[in-house]
């Protein structure tokens, strides 16, 4: 099993940016936790972070024949990127949307996810554990 892990804009600032909302874990910490869980589940992961919408789309396109699933924290792109939504849908892969914070209890614009309709599940509000839950979900989904 192979999972493509994508992190969008500003997630390279984790641990520094609004720790009262996003926690103190850095993206490195999160990637390490995901990798440790992936090993336990027998999953190979490839993790990327970019601040550019087009690069996320390119990564989905580049790895869609390699991956069995996608885990994505699209950051602010979650709320308005129909292009990213279309790329996830076009991949044909089960996808899990991830957020560190609970977007349903944040500002009105953050409560909308345009990518959710093409994702198999959404995991949020539990910090790093949101990623772990999403990975476990994808493992079950891929195994059928």
PDB file of C-alpha atoms in Angstrom, residues 99 101-108 110-112 122 124:
ATOM      1  CA  UNK A  99      -6.982  19.532   9.309  1.00  0.00           C
ATOM      2  CA  UNK A 101      -7.948  22.413  13.864  1.00  0.00           C
ATOM      3  CA  UNK A 102     -11.708  21.917  13.790  1.00  0.00           C
ATOM      4  CA  UNK A 103     -12.635  23.954  10.718  1.00  0.00           C
ATOM      5  CA  UNK A 104     -16.334  23.561  11.495  1.00  0.00           C
ATOM      6  CA  UNK A 105     -15.942  25.783  14.555  1.00  0.00           C
ATOM      7  CA  UNK A 106     -13.738  28.456  13.002  1.00  0.00           C
ATOM      8  CA  UNK A 107     -14.439  31.517  10.849  1.00  0.00           C
ATOM      9  CA  UNK A 108     -17.330  31.187   8.405  1.00  0.00           C
ATOM     10  CA  UNK A 110     -13.063  28.122   6.927  1.00  0.00           C
ATOM     11  CA  UNK A 111     -16.173  26.018   7.480  1.00  0.00           C
ATOM     12  CA  UNK A 112     -16.517  25.395   3.743  1.00  0.00           C
ATOM     13  CA  UNK A 122     -12.510  14.207   6.670  1.00  0.00           C
ATOM     14  CA  UNK A 124      -9.983  17.383  11.889  1.00  0.00           C
TER      15      UNK A 124
END
